[in-house]
XYZ file of C-alpha atoms in Angstrom:
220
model
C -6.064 -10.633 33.388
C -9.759 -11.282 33.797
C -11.390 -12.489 30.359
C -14.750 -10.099 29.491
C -17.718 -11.791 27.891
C -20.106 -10.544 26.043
C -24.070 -11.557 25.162
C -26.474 -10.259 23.615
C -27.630 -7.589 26.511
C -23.655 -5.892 26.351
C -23.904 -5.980 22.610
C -27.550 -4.132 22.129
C -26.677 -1.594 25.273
C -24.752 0.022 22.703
C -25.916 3.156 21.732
C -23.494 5.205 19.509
C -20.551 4.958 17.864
C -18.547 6.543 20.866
C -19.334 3.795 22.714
C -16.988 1.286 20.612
C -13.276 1.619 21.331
C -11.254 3.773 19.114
C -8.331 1.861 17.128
C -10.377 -0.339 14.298
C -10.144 0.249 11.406
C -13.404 1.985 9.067
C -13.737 1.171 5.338
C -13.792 4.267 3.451
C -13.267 3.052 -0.018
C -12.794 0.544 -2.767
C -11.609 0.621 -6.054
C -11.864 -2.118 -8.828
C -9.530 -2.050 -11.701
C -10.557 -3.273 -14.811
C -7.677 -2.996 -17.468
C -7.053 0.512 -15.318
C -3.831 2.143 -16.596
C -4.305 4.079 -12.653
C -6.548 3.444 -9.776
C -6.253 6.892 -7.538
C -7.303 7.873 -4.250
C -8.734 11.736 -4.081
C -9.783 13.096 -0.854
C -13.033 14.913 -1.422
C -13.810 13.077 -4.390
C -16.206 10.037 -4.643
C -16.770 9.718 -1.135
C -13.130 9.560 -0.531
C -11.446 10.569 2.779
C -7.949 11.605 3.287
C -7.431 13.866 5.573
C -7.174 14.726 9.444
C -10.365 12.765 10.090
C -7.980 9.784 10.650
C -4.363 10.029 11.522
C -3.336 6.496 9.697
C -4.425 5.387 6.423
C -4.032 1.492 5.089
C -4.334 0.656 1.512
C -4.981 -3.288 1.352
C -3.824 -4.627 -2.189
C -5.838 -7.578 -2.989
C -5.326 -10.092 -5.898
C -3.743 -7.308 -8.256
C -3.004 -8.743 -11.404
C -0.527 -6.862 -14.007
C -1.427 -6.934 -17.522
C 1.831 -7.167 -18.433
C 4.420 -9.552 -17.203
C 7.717 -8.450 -15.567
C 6.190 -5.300 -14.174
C 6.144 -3.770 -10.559
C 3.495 -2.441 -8.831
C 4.623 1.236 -8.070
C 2.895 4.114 -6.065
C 3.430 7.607 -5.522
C 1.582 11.041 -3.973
C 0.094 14.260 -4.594
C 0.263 17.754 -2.569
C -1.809 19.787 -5.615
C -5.056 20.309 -4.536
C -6.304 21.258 -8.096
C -4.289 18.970 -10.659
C -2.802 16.464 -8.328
C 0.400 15.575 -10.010
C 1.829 12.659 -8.713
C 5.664 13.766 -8.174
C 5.936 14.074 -4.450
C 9.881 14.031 -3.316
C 10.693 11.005 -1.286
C 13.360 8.851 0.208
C 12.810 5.447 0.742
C 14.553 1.928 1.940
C 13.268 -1.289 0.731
C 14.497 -5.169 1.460
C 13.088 -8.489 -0.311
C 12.770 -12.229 0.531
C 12.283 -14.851 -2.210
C 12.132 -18.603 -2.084
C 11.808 -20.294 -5.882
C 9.388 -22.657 -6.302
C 12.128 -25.317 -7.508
C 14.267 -24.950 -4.470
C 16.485 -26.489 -3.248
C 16.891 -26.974 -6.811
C 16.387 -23.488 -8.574
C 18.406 -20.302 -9.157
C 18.242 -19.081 -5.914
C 19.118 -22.366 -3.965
C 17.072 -22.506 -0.289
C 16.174 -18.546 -0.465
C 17.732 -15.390 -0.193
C 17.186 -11.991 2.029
C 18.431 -9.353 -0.185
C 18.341 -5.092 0.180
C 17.052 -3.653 -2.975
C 19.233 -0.705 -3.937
C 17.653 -0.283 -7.099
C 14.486 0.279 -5.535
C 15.732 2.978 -3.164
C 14.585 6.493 -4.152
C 17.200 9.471 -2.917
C 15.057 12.673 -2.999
C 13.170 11.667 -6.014
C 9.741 12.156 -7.283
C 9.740 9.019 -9.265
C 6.419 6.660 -8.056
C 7.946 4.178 -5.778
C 8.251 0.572 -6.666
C 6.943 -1.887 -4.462
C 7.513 -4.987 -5.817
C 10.892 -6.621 -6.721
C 13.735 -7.602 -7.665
C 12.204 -10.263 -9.146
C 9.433 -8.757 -11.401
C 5.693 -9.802 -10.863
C 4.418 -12.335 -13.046
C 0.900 -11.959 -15.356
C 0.618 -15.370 -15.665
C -3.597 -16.397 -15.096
C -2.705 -17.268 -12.046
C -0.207 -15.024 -10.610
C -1.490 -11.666 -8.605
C -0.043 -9.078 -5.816
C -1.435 -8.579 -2.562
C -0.156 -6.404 0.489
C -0.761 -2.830 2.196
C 0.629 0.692 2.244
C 0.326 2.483 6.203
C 0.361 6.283 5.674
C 0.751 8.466 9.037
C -0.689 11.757 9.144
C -0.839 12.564 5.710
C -2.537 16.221 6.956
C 0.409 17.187 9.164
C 1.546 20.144 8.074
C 4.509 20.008 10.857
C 6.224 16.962 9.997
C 7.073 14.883 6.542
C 5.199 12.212 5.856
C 5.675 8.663 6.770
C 5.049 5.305 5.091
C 5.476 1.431 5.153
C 4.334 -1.437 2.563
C 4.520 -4.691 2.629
C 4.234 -6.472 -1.373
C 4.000 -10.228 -1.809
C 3.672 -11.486 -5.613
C 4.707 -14.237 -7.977
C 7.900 -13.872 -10.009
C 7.921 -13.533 -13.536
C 8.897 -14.267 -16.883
C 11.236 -17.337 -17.847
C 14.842 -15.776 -15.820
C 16.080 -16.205 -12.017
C 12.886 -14.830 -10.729
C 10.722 -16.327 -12.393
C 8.218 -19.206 -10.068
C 9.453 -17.023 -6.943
C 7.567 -15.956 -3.808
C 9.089 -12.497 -3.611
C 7.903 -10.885 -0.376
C 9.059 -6.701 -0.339
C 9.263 -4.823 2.540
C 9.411 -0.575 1.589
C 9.668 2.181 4.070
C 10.348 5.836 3.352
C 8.919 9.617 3.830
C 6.993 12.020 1.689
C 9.739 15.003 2.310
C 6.941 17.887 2.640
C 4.966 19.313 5.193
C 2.350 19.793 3.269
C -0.972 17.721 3.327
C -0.540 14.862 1.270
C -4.280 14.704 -0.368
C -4.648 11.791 -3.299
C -2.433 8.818 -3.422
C -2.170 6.560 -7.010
C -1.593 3.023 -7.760
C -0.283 1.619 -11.294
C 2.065 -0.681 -12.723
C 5.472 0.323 -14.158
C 3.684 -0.487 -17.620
C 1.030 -1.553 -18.831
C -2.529 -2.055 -16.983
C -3.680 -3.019 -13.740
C -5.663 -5.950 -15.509
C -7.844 -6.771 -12.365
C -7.918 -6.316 -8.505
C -9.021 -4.250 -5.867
C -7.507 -1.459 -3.660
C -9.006 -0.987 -0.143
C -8.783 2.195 1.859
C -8.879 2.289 5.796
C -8.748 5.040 8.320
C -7.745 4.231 11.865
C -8.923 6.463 14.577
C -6.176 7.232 17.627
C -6.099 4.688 20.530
């Protein structure tokens, strides 16, 4: 495959946005939380964008830290235009890895891959958890990080799919605790309506600090 290199004549020829190829990503929005009990995503509101303008939507999770320890980062979405209740029904799958931080030493020995039943959701409108089994720490130094993918949250055909991926710091002073706890959660919004807002909290407490990034991605 011949290898295309670009100077500064390619670069300036460009003369509208049509001209770059479709596929990156565009920032639409950031939020900062600041002892935030939620962080939410509107469409329509504060320059927010979620709707058919983009047919996938990543959330990037950076440096999220709980106010409280032994908490999980949790999500969940709205079809209500007007009040936007956050009690979409869903069904979900989620696995973890974790390695402690004492291995080969600690609780968990070398590591372990383990499916999360308990945070599978069955047809529930519950906010989905997206951190665990071992709960994230609020230690100063301890944070989340990761991203949510949401496909075609405008369809009005199909329900709506999603994936995350969660990496945090284990908490508190049991078998978790020290861990790297990497969560992988898949599931469907089971409506065909348009999905339109999205929220982010913890299971209590505040989000203390961090910063939620929203991306659309245009079709390839």
């Amino acid at each position: 495959m011949a290898l295309v290199k670009y100077n500064n004549n390619s670069i300036s020829a460009v003369t509208s946005a049509a001209s770059i190829p479709s596929g990156a990503m565009t920032h639409i929005k950031t939020l900062t939380a600041s002892s935030s009990g939620t962080l939410s995503f509107v469409d329509g509101s504060s320059d927010v964008v979620l709707d058919s303008t983009y047919p996938i939507y990543v959330f990037k999770f950076i440096n999220i830290h709980p106010a409280t320890d032994a908490t999980k980062f949790q999500f969940n979405g709205s079809d209500d235009d007007s009040s936007h209740s956050y009690d979409v029904v869903k069904t979900t799958t989620s696995f973890s890895t974790y390695h402690h931080e004492s291995a080969p030493g600690g609780p968990h020995g070398n590591g372990v891959l383990a499916y999360n039943a308990g945070n599978d959701l069955a047809q529930s409108t519950a906010f989905q958890d997206l951190t665990g089994p071992g709960d994230s720490g609020a230690d100063a130094d301890q944070s989340q990080n990761g991203e949510l993918w949401l496909y075609n949250p405008s369809s009005t055909t199909f329900v709506k799919h999603f994936m995350t991926t969660m990496q945090s710091s284990g908490a508190g002073a049991g078998s978790s605790a020290g861990a790297s706890d990497e969560t992988f959660t898949a599931g469907y919004f089971n409506t065909t309506a348009d999905i339109t807002a999205i929220q982010f909290k913890q299971s209590s407490g505040n989000l203390d600090s961090g910063k939620i990034k929203l991306y659309g991605i245009k079709d390839s």
